[in-house]
mmCIF file of C-alpha atoms and ligand atoms in Angstrom:
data_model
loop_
_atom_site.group_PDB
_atom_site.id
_atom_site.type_symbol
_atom_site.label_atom_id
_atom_site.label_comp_id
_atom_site.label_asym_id
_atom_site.label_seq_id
_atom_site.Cartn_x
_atom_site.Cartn_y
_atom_site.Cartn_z
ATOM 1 C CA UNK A 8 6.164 -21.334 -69.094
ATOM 2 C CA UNK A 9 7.617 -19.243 -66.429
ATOM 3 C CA UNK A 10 9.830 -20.421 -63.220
ATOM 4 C CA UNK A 11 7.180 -18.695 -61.071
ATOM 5 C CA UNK A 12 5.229 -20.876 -58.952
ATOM 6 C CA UNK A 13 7.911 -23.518 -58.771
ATOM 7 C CA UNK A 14 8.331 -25.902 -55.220
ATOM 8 C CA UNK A 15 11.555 -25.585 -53.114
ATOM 9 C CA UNK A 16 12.336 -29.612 -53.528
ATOM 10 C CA UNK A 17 14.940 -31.726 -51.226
ATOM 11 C CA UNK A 18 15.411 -34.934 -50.843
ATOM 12 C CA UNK A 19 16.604 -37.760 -48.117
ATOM 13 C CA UNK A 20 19.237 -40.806 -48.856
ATOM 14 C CA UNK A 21 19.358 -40.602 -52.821
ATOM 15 C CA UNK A 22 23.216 -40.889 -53.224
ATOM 16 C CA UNK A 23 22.289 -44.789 -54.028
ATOM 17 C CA UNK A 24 20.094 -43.551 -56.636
ATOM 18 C CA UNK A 25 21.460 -44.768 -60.272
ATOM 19 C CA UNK A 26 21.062 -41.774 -62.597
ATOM 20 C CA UNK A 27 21.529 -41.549 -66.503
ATOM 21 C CA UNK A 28 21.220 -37.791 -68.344
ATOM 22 C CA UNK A 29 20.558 -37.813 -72.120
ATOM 23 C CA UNK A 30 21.919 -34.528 -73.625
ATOM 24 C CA UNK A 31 21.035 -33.495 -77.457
ATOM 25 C CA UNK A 32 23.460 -31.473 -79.199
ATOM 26 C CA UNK A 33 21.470 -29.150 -80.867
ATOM 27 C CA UNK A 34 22.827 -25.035 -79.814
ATOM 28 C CA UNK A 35 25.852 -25.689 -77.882
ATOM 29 C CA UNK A 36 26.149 -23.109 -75.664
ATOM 30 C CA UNK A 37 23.032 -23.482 -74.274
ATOM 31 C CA UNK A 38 23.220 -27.049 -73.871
ATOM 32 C CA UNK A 39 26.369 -26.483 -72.303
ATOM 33 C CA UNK A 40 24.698 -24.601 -69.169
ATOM 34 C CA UNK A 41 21.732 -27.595 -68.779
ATOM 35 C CA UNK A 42 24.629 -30.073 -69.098
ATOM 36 C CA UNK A 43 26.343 -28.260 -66.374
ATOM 37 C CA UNK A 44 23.522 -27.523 -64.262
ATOM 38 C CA UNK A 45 22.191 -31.132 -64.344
ATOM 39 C CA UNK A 46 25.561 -32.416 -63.114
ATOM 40 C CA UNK A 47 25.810 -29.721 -60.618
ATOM 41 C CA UNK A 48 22.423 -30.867 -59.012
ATOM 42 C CA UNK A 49 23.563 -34.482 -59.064
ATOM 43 C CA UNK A 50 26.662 -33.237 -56.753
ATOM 44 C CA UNK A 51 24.799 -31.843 -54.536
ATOM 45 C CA UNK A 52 22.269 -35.115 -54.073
ATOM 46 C CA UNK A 53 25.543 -36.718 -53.713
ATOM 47 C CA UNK A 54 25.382 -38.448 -57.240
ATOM 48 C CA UNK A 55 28.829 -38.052 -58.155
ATOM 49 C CA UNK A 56 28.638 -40.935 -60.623
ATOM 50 C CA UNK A 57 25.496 -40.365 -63.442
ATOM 51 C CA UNK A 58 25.963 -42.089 -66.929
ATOM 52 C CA UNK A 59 26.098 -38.735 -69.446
ATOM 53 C CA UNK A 60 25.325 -39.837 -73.091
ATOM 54 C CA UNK A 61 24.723 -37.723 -76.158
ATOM 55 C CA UNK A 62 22.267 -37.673 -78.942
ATOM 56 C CA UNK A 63 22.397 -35.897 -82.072
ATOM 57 C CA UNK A 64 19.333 -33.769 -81.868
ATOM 58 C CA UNK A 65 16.036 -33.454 -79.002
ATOM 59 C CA UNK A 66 13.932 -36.013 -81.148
ATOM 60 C CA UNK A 67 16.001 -38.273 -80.358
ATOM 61 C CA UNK A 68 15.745 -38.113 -76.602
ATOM 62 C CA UNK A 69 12.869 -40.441 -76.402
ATOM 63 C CA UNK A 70 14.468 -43.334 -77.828
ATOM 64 C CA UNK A 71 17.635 -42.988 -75.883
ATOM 65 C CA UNK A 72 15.589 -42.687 -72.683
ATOM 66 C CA UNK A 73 13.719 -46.221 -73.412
ATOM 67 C CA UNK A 74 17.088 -47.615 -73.864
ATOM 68 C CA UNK A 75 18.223 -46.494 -70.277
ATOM 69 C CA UNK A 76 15.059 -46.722 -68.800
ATOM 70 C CA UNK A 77 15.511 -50.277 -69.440
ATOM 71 C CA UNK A 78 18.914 -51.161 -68.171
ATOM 72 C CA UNK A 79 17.960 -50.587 -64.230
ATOM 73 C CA UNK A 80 18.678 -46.772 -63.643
ATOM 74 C CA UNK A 81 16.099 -45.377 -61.207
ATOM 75 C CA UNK A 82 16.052 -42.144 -62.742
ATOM 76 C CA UNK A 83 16.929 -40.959 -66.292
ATOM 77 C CA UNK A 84 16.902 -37.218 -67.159
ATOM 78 C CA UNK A 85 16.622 -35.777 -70.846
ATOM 79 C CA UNK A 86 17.990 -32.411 -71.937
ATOM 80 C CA UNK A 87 17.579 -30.734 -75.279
ATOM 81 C CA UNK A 88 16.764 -27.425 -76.783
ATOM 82 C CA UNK A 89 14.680 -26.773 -79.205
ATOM 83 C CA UNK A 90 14.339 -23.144 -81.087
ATOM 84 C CA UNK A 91 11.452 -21.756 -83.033
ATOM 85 C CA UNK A 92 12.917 -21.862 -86.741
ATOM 86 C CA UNK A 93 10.407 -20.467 -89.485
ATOM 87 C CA UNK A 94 9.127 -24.252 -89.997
ATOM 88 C CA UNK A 95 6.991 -26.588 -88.783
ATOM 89 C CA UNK A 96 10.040 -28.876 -87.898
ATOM 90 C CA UNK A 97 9.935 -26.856 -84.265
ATOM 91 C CA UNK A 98 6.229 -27.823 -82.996
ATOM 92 C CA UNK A 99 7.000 -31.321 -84.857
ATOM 93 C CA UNK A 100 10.323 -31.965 -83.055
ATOM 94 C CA UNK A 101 8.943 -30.765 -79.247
ATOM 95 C CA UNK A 102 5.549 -32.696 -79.872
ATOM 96 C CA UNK A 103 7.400 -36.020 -80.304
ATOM 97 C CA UNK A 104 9.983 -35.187 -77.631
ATOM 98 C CA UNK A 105 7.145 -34.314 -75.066
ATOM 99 C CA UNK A 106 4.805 -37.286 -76.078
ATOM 100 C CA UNK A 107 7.627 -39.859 -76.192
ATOM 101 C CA UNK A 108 9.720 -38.665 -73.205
ATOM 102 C CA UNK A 109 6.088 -39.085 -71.164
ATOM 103 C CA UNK A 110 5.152 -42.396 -72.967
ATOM 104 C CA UNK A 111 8.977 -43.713 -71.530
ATOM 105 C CA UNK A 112 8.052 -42.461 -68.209
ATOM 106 C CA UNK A 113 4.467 -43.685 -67.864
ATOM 107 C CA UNK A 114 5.287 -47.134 -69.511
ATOM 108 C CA UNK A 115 8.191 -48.045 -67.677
ATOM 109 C CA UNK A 116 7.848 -46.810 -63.918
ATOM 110 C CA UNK A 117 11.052 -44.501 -64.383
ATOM 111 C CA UNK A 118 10.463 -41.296 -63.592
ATOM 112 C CA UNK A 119 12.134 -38.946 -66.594
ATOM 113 C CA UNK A 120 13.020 -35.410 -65.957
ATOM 114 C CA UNK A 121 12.026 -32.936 -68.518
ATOM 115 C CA UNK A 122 14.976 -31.026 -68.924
ATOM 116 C CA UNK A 123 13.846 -29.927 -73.198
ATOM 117 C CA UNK A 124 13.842 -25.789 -73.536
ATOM 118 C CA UNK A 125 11.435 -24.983 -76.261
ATOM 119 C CA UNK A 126 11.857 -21.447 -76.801
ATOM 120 C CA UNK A 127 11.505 -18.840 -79.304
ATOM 121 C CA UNK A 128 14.351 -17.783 -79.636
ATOM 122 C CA UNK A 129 18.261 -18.155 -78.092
ATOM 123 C CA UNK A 130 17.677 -15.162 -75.859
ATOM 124 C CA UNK A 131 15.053 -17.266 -73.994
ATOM 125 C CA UNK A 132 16.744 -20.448 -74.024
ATOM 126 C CA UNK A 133 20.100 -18.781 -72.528
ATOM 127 C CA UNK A 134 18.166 -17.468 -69.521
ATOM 128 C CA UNK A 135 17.192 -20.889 -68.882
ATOM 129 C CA UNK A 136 19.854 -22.684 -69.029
ATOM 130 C CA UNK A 137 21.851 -21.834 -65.736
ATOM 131 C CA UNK A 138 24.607 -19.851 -67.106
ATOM 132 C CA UNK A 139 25.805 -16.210 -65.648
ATOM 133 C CA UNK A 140 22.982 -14.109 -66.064
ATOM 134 C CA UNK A 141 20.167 -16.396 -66.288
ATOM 135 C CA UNK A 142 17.140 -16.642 -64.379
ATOM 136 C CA UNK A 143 16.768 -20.081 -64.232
ATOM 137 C CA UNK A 144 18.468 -23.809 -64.093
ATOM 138 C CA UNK A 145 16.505 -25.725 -65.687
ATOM 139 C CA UNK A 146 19.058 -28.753 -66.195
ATOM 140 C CA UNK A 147 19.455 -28.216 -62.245
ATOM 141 C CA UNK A 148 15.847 -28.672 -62.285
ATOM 142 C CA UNK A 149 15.187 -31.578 -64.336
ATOM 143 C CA UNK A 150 17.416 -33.491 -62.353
ATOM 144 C CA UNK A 151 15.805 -32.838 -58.835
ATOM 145 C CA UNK A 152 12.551 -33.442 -60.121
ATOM 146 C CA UNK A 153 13.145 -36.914 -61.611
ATOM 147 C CA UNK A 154 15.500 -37.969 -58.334
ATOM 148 C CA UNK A 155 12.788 -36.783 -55.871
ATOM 149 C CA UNK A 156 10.561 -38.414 -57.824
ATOM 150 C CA UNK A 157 12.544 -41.477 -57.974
ATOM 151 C CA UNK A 158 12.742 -41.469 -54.731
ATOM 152 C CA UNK A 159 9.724 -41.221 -53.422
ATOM 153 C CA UNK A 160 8.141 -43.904 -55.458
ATOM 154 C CA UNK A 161 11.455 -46.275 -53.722
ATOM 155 C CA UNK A 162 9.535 -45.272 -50.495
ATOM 156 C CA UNK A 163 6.563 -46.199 -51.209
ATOM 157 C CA UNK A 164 7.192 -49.799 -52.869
ATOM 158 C CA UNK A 165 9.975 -50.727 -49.596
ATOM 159 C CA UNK A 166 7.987 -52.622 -47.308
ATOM 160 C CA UNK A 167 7.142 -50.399 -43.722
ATOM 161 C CA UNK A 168 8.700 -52.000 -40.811
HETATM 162 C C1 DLZ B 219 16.045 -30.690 -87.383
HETATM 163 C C2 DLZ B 219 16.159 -29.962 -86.083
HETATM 164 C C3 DLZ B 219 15.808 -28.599 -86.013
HETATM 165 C C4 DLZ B 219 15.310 -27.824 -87.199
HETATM 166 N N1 DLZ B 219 15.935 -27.919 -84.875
HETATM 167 C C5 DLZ B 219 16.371 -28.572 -83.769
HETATM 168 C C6 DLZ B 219 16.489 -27.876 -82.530
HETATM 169 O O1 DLZ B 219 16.256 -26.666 -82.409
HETATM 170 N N2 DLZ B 219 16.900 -28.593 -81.443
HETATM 171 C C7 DLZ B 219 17.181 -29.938 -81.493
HETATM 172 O O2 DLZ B 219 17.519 -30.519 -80.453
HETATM 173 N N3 DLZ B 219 17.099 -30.590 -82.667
HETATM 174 C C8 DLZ B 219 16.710 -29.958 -83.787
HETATM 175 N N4 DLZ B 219 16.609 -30.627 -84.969
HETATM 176 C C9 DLZ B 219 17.099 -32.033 -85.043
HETATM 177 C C10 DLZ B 219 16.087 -33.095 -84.626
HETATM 178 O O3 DLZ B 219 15.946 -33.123 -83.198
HETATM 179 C C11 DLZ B 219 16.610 -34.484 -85.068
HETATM 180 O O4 DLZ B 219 17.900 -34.703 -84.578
HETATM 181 C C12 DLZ B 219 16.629 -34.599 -86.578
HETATM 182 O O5 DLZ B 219 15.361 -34.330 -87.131
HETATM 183 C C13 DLZ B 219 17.100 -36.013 -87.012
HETATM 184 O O6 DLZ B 219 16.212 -37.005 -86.496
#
């Protein structure tokens, strides 16, 4: 999926917002840049205070987001990256990411950002992951999508005076 297409998002009052990122581990480099760019967007919503935890690999996002999703943050964000091996470990690993990481979101309320790279290979992921030379932020991205988000469901549930 290409950046192309994507909406110019802001936001109003979300410094309150309580924000927890789940990072896998999995290609360091890259992960490095989503880590970076996920923090960096939190800055500049004025979120200078997320909960960053760690998991060992992507398929272990889901269960990490439950966890969080549970303990009264408004917003949790997931990043992982998953490369195309020569198994079927790869379409294994991003089907239970993607199913679980949307099961978490629909079955709590809290919205999760999607911030899981599933690439071919490193090339791809590396001009994703908001690092000199790439195209796109995508860490930077999954965290303004799931703060909007969260923020515009906390307008519609306060009561309109
Ligand atoms: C096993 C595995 C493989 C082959 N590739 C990746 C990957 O590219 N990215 C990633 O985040 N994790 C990978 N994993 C690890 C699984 O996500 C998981 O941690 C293990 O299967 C243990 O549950």
């Amino acid at each position: 999926m290409s950046g192309k297409g994507a909406p110019e998002l802001s936001v109003r009052n979300a410094s309150d917002l309580r924000v927890a990122v789940i990072a896998a581990q999995w290609h360091e480099k890259v992960m490095d840049g989503l880590v970076n760019g996920a923090l960096r967007a939190l800055h500049d919503l004025g979120i200078d205070e997320p909960t960053l935890i760690r998991v060992p690999g992507s398929f272990e996002l889901p269960v990490a987001a439950k966890a969080l999703a549970g303990r009264g943050y408004d917003a949790v964000v997931a990043l992982g990256v998953v490369i195309r091996g020569g198994t079927p470990h790869f379409d294994y690993v991003c089907q239970g990411v993607t199913q679980g990481l949307t099961q978490v979101s629909v079955e709590t309320g809290v919205p999760v950002g999607f911030g899981v790279l599933t690439c071919d290979t490193e090339e791809q992921a590396l001009d994703r992951a908001g690092i000199e030379g790439s195209h796109e932020d995508k860490g930077h991205e999954a965290v303004t999508a799931a703060v909007v988000t969260a923020a515009t469901l906390r307008s519609v549930s306060e009561p309109w005076h």
